PDB file of C-alpha atoms in Angstrom:
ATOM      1  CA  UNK A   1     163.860-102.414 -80.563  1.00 75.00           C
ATOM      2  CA  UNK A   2     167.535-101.368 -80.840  1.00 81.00           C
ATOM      3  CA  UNK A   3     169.379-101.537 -83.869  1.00 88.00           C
ATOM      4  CA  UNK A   4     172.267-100.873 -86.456  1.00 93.00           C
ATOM      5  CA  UNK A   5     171.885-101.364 -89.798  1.00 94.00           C
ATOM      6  CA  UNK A   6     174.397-100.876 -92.440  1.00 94.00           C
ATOM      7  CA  UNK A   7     174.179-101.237 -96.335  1.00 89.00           C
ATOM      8  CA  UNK A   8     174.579-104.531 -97.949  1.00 86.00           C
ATOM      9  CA  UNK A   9     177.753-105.325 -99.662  1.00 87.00           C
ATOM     10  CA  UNK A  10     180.156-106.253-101.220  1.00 94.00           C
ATOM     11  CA  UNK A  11     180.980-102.955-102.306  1.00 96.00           C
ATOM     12  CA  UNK A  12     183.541-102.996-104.987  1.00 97.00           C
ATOM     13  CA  UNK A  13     185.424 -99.708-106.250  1.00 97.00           C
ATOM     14  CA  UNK A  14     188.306 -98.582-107.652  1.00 97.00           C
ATOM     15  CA  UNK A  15     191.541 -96.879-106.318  1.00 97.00           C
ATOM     16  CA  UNK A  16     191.216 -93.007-105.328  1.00 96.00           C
ATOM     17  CA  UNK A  17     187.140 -93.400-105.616  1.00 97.00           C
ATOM     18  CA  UNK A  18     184.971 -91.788-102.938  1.00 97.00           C
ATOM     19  CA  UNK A  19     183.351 -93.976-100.418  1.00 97.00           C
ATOM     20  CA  UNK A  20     180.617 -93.572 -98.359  1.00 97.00           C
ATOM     21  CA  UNK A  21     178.813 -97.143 -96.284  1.00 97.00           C
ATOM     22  CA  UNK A  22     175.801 -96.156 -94.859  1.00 97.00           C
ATOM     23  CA  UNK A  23     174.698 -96.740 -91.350  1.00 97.00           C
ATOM     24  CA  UNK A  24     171.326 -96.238 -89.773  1.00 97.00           C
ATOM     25  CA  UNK A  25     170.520 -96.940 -85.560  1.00 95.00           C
ATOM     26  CA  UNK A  26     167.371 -97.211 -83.853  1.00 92.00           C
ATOM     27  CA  UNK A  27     168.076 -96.413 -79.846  1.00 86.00           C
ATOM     28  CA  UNK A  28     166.275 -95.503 -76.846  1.00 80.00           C
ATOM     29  CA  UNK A  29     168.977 -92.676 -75.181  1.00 78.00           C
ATOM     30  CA  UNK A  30     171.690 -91.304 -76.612  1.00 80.00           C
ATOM     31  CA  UNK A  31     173.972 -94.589 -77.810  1.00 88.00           C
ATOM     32  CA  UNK A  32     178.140 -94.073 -78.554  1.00 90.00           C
ATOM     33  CA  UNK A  33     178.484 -94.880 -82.408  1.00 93.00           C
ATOM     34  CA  UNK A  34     181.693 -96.547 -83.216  1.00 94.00           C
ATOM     35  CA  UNK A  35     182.951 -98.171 -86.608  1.00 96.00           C
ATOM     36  CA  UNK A  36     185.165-101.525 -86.559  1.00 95.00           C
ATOM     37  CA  UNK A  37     187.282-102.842 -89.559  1.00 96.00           C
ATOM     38  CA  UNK A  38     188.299-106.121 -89.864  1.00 93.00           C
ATOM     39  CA  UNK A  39     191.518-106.792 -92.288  1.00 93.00           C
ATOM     40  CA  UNK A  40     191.426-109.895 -94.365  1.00 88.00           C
ATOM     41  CA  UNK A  41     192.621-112.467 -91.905  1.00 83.00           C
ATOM     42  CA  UNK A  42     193.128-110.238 -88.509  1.00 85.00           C
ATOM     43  CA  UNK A  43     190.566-109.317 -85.776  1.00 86.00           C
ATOM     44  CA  UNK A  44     188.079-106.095 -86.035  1.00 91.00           C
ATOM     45  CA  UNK A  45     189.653-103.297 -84.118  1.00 93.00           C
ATOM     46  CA  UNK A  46     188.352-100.092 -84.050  1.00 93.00           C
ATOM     47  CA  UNK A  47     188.120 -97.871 -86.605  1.00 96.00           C
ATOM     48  CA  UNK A  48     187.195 -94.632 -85.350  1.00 96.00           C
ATOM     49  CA  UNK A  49     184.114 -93.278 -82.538  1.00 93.00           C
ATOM     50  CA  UNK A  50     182.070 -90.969 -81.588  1.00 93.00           C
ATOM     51  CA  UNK A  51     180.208 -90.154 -78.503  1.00 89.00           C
ATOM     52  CA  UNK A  52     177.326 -87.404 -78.399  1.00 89.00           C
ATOM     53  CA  UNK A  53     175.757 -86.248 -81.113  1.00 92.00           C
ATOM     54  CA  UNK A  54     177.323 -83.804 -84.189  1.00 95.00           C
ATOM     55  CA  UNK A  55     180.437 -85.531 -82.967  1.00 95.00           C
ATOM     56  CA  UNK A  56     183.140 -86.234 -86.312  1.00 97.00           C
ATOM     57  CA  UNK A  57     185.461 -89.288 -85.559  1.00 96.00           C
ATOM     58  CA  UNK A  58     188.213 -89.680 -87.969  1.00 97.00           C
ATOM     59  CA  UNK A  59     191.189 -92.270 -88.313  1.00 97.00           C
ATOM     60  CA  UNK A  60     193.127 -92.918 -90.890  1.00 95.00           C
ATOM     61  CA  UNK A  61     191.582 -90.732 -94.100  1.00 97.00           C
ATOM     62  CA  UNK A  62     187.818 -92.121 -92.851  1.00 98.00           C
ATOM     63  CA  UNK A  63     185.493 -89.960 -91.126  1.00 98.00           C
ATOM     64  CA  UNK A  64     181.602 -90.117 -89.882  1.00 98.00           C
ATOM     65  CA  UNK A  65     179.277 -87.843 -87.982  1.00 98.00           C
ATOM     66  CA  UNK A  66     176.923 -88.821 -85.335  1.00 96.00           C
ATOM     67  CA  UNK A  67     173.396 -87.383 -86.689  1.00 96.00           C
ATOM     68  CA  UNK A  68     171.040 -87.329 -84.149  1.00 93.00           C
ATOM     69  CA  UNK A  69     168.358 -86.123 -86.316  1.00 94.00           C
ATOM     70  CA  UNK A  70     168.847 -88.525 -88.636  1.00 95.00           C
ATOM     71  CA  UNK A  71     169.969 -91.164 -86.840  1.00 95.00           C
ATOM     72  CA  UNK A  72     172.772 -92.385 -88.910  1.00 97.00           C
ATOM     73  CA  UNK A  73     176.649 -92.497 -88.521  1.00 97.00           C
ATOM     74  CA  UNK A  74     177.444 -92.833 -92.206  1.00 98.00           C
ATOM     75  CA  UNK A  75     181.665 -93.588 -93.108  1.00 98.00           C
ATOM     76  CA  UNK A  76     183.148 -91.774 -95.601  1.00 98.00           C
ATOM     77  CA  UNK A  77     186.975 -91.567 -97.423  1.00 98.00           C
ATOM     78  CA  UNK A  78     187.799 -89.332 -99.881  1.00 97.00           C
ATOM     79  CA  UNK A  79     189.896 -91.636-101.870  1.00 96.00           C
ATOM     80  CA  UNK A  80     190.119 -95.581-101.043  1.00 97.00           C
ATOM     81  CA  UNK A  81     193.020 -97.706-101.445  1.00 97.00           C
ATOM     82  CA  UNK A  82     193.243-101.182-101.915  1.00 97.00           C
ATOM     83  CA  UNK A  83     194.787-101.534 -98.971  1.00 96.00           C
ATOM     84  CA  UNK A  84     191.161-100.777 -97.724  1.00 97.00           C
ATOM     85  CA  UNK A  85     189.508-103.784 -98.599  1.00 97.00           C
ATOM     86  CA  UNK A  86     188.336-105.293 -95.590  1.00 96.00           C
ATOM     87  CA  UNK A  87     184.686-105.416 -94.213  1.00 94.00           C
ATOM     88  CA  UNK A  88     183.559-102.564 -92.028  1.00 97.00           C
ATOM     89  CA  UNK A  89     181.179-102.836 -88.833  1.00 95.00           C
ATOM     90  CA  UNK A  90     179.093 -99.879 -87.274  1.00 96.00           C
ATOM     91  CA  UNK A  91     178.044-100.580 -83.988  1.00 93.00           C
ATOM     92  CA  UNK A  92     176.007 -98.892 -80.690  1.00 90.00           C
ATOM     93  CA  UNK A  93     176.493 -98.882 -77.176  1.00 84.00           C
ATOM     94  CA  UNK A  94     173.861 -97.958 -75.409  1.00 71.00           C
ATOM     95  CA  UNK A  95     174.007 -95.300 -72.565  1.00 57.00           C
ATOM     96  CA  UNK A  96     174.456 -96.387 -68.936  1.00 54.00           C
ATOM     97  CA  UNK A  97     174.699 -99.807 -70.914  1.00 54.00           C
ATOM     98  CA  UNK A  98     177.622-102.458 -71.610  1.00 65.00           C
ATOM     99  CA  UNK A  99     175.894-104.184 -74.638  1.00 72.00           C
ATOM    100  CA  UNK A 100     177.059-103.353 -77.714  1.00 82.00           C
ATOM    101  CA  UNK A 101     174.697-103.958 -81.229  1.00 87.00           C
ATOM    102  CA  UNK A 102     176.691-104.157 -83.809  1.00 90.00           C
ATOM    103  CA  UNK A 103     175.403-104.265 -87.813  1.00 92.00           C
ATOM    104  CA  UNK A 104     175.668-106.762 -90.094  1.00 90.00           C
ATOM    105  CA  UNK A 105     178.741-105.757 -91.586  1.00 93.00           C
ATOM    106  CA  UNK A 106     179.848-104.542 -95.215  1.00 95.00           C
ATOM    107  CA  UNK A 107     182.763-106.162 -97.412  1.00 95.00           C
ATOM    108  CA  UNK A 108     184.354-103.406 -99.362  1.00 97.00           C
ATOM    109  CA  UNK A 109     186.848-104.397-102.760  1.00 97.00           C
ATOM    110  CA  UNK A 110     188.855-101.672-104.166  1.00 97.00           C
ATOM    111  CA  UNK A 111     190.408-102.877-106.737  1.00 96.00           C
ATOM    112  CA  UNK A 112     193.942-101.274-108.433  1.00 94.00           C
TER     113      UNK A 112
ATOM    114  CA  UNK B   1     201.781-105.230 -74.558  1.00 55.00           C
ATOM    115  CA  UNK B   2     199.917-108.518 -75.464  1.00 80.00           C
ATOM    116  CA  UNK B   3     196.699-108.240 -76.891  1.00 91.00           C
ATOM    117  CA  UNK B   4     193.578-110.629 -76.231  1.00 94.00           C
ATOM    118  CA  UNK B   5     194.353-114.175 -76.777  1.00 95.00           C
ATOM    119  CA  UNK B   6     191.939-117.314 -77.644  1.00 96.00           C
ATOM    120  CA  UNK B   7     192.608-120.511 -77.696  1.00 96.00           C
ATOM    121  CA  UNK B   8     192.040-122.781 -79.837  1.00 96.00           C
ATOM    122  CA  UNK B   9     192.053-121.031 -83.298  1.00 95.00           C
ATOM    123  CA  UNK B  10     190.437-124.175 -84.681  1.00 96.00           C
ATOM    124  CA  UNK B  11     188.136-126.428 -83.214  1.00 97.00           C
ATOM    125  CA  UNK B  12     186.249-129.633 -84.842  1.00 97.00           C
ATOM    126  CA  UNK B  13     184.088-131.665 -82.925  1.00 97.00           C
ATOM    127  CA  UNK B  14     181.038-133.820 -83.206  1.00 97.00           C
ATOM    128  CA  UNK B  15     177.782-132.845 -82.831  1.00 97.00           C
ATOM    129  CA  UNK B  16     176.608-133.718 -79.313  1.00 97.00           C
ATOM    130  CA  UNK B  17     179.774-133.197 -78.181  1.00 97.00           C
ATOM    131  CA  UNK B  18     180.623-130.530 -75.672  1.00 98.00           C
ATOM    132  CA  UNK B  19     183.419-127.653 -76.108  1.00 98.00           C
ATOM    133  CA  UNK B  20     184.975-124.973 -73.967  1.00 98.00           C
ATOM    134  CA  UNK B  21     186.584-121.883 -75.463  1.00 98.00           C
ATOM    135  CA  UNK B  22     189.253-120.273 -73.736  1.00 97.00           C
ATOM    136  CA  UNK B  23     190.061-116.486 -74.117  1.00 97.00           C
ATOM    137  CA  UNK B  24     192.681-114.334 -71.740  1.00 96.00           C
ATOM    138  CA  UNK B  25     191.925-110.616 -72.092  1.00 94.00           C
ATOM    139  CA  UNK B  26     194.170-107.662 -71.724  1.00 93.00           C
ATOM    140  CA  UNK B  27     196.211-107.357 -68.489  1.00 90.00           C
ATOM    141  CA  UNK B  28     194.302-104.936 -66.164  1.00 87.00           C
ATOM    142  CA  UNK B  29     190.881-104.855 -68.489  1.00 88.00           C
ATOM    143  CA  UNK B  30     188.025-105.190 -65.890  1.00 86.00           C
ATOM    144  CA  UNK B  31     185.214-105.742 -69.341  1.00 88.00           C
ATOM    145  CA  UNK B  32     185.123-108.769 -70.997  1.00 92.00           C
ATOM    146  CA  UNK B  33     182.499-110.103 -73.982  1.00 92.00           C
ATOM    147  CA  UNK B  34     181.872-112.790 -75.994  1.00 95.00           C
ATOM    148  CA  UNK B  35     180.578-112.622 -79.685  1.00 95.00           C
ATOM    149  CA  UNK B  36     179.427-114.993 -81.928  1.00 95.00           C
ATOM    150  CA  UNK B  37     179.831-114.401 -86.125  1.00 91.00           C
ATOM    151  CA  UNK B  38     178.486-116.836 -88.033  1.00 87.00           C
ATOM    152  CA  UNK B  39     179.465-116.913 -92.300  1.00 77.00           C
ATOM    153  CA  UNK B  40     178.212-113.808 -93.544  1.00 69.00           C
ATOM    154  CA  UNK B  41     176.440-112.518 -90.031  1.00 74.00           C
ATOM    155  CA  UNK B  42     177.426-110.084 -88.008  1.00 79.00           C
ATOM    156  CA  UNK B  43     178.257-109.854 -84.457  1.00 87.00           C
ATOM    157  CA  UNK B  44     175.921-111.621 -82.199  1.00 90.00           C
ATOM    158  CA  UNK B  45     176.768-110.214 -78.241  1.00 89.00           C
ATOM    159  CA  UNK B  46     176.688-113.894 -75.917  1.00 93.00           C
ATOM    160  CA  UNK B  47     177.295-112.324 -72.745  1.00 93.00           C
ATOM    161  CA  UNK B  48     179.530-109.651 -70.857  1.00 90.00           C
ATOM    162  CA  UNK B  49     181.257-109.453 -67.862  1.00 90.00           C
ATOM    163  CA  UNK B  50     182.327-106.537 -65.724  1.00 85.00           C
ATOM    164  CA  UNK B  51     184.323-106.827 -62.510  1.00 82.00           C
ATOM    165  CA  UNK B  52     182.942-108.708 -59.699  1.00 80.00           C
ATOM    166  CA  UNK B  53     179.321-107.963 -61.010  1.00 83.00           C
ATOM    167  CA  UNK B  54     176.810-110.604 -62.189  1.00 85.00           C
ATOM    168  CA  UNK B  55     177.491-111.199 -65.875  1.00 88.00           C
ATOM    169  CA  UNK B  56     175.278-110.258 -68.548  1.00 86.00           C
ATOM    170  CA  UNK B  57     174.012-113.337 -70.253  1.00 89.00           C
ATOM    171  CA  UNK B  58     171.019-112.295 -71.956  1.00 86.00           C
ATOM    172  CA  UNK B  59     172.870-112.966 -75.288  1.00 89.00           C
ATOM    173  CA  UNK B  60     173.345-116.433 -75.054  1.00 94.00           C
ATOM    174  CA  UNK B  61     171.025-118.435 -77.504  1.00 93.00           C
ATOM    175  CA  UNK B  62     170.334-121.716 -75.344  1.00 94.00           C
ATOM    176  CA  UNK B  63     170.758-123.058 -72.197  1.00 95.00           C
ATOM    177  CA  UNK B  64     173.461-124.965 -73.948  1.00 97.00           C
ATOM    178  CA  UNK B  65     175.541-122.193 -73.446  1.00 97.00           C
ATOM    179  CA  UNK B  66     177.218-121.281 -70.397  1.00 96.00           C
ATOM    180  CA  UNK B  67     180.321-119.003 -69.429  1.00 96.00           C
ATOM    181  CA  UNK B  68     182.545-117.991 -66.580  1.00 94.00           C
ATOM    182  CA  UNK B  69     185.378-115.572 -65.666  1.00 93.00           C
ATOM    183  CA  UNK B  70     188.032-116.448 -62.971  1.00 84.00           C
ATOM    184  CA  UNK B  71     189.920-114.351 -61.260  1.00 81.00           C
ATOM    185  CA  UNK B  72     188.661-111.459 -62.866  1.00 77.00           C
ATOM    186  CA  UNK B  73     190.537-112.327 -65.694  1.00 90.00           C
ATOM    187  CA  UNK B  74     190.556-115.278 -67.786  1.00 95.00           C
ATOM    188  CA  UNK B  75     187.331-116.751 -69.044  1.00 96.00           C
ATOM    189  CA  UNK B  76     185.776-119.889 -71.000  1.00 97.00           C
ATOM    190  CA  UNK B  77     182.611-120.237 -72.874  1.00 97.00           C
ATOM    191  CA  UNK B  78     181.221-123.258 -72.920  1.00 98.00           C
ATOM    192  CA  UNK B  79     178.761-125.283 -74.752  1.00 98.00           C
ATOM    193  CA  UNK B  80     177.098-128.505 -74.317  1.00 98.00           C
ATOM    194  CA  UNK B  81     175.737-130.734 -76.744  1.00 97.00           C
ATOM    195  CA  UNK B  82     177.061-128.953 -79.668  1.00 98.00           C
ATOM    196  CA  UNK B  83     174.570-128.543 -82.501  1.00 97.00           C
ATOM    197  CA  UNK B  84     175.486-128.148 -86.447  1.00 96.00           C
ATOM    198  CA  UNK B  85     173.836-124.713 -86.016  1.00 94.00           C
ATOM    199  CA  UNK B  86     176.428-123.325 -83.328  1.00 96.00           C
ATOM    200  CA  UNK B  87     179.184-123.673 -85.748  1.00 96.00           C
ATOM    201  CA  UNK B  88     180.668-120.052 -86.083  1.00 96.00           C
ATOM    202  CA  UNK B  89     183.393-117.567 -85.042  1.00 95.00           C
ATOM    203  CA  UNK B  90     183.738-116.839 -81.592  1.00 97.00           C
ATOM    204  CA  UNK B  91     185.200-113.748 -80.657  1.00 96.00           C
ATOM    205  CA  UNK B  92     186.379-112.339 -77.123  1.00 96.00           C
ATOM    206  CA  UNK B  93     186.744-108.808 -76.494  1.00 93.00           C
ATOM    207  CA  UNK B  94     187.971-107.094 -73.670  1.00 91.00           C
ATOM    208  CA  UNK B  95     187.732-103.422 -72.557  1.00 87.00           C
ATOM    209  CA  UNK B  96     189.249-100.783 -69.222  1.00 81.00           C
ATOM    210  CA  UNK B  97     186.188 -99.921 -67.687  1.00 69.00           C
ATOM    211  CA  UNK B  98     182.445-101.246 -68.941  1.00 57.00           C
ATOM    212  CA  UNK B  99     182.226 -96.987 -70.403  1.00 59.00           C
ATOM    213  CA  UNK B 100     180.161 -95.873 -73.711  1.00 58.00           C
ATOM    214  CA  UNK B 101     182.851 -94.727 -75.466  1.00 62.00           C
ATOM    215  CA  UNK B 102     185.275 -96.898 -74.484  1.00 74.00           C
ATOM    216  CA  UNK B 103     187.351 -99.134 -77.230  1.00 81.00           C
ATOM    217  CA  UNK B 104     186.976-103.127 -77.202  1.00 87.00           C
ATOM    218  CA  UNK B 105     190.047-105.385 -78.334  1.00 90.00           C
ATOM    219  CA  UNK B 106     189.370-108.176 -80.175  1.00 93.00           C
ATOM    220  CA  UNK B 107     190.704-111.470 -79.948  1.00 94.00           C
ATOM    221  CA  UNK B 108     191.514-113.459 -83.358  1.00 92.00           C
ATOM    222  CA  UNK B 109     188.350-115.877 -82.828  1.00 94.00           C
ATOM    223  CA  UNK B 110     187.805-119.441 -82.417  1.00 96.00           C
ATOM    224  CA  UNK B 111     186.596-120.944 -85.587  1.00 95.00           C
ATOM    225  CA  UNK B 112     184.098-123.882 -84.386  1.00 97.00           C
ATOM    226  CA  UNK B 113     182.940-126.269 -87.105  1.00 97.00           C
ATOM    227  CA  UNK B 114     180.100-128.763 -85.508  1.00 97.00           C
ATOM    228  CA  UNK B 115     180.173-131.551 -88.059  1.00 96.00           C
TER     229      UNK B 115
END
């Protein structure tokens, strides 16, 4: 079946370390990948997107790149700040489709 | 502009009770969806809405559950005979045009705690 799935958390790091959350889908088609963030007591909003494959979206320092071949849409930031901390969906839509599968979610800490 | 709005933020009721949960998307957003997060899950899709079209309801988990829009606009999810086990975080989201790239906007949630 369809699927997202992301690495467990919590992942705790400190200031100005490199992050990477990994994030693996299983789709029939060719799905839009999208990553969500949700701030400690806010709503997710989006984080960044992309939409065909090799595809880079970045926002804010993070970045990820659609991988058909591998099938991931891993998130990456040079250097994290605490202001970070937050847990961090990826999710699928599927083509011609409206439903969107989202992952389990990862908590990341980064601590001062 | 105003974002996507749910009401309540809190809700405590009895089991066997039933609830509705209101949410009012973003002015001229034809997409609307409903999401369930229970403690520690992630985001379970209940059921979408686009336009005039028949919803999408192949998310929801019982016949307990039951949602409309009106108007195209504002919507409320509904469930009867609340159970302990539907006590979670319901999110609305709304969206332009149902599109596979396009952005949702979340609502803050209703927190629903089914004692």
């Amino acid at each position: 079946g369809n699927s997202v799935t992301q690495m467990e958390g919590p992942v705790t790091l400190s200031e100005e370390a490199f992050l990477t959350i990994n994030c693996t889908y299983t789709a029939t088609g060719y799905p839009s990948l999208f990553w969500y963030v949700q701030y400690p007591g806010e709503g997710l909003q989006l984080l960044l997107k992309a939409t065909k494959a090799d595809d880079k979206g970045s926002n804010k320092g993070f970045e990820a790149t659609y991988r058909k071949e591998t099938t991931s849409f891993h998130l990456e930031k040079g250097s994290v700040q605490v202001s970070d901390s937050a847990v961090y969906f990826c999710a699928l839509t599927f083509t011609g489709g409206f439903k969107t599968i989202f992952g389990a979610g990862t908590r990341l800490f980064v601590k001062a | 502009g105003a974002g996507v709005s749910q009401s309540p933020s809190n809700k405590v009721t009895e089991k066997g009770k039933d609830v509705e949960l209101r949410c009012d998307p973003i002015s001229g957003h034809t997409a609307l969806y409903w999401y369930r997060q229970s403690l520690g899950q992630g985001l379970e899709f209940l059921i979408y809405f686009q336009g005039n079209s028949a919803p999408d309801k192949s998310g929801l988990p019982s016949d307990r559950f039951s949602a409309e829009r009106t108007g195209g606009s504002v919507s409320t999810l509904t469930i009867q005979r609340t159970q302990q086990e539907d006590s979670a975080v319901y999110l609305c989201a709304s969206s332009l045009v149902n599109d596979r790239g396009d952005e949702q906007f979340f609502g803050p949630g209703t927190r629903l705690t089914v004692l």
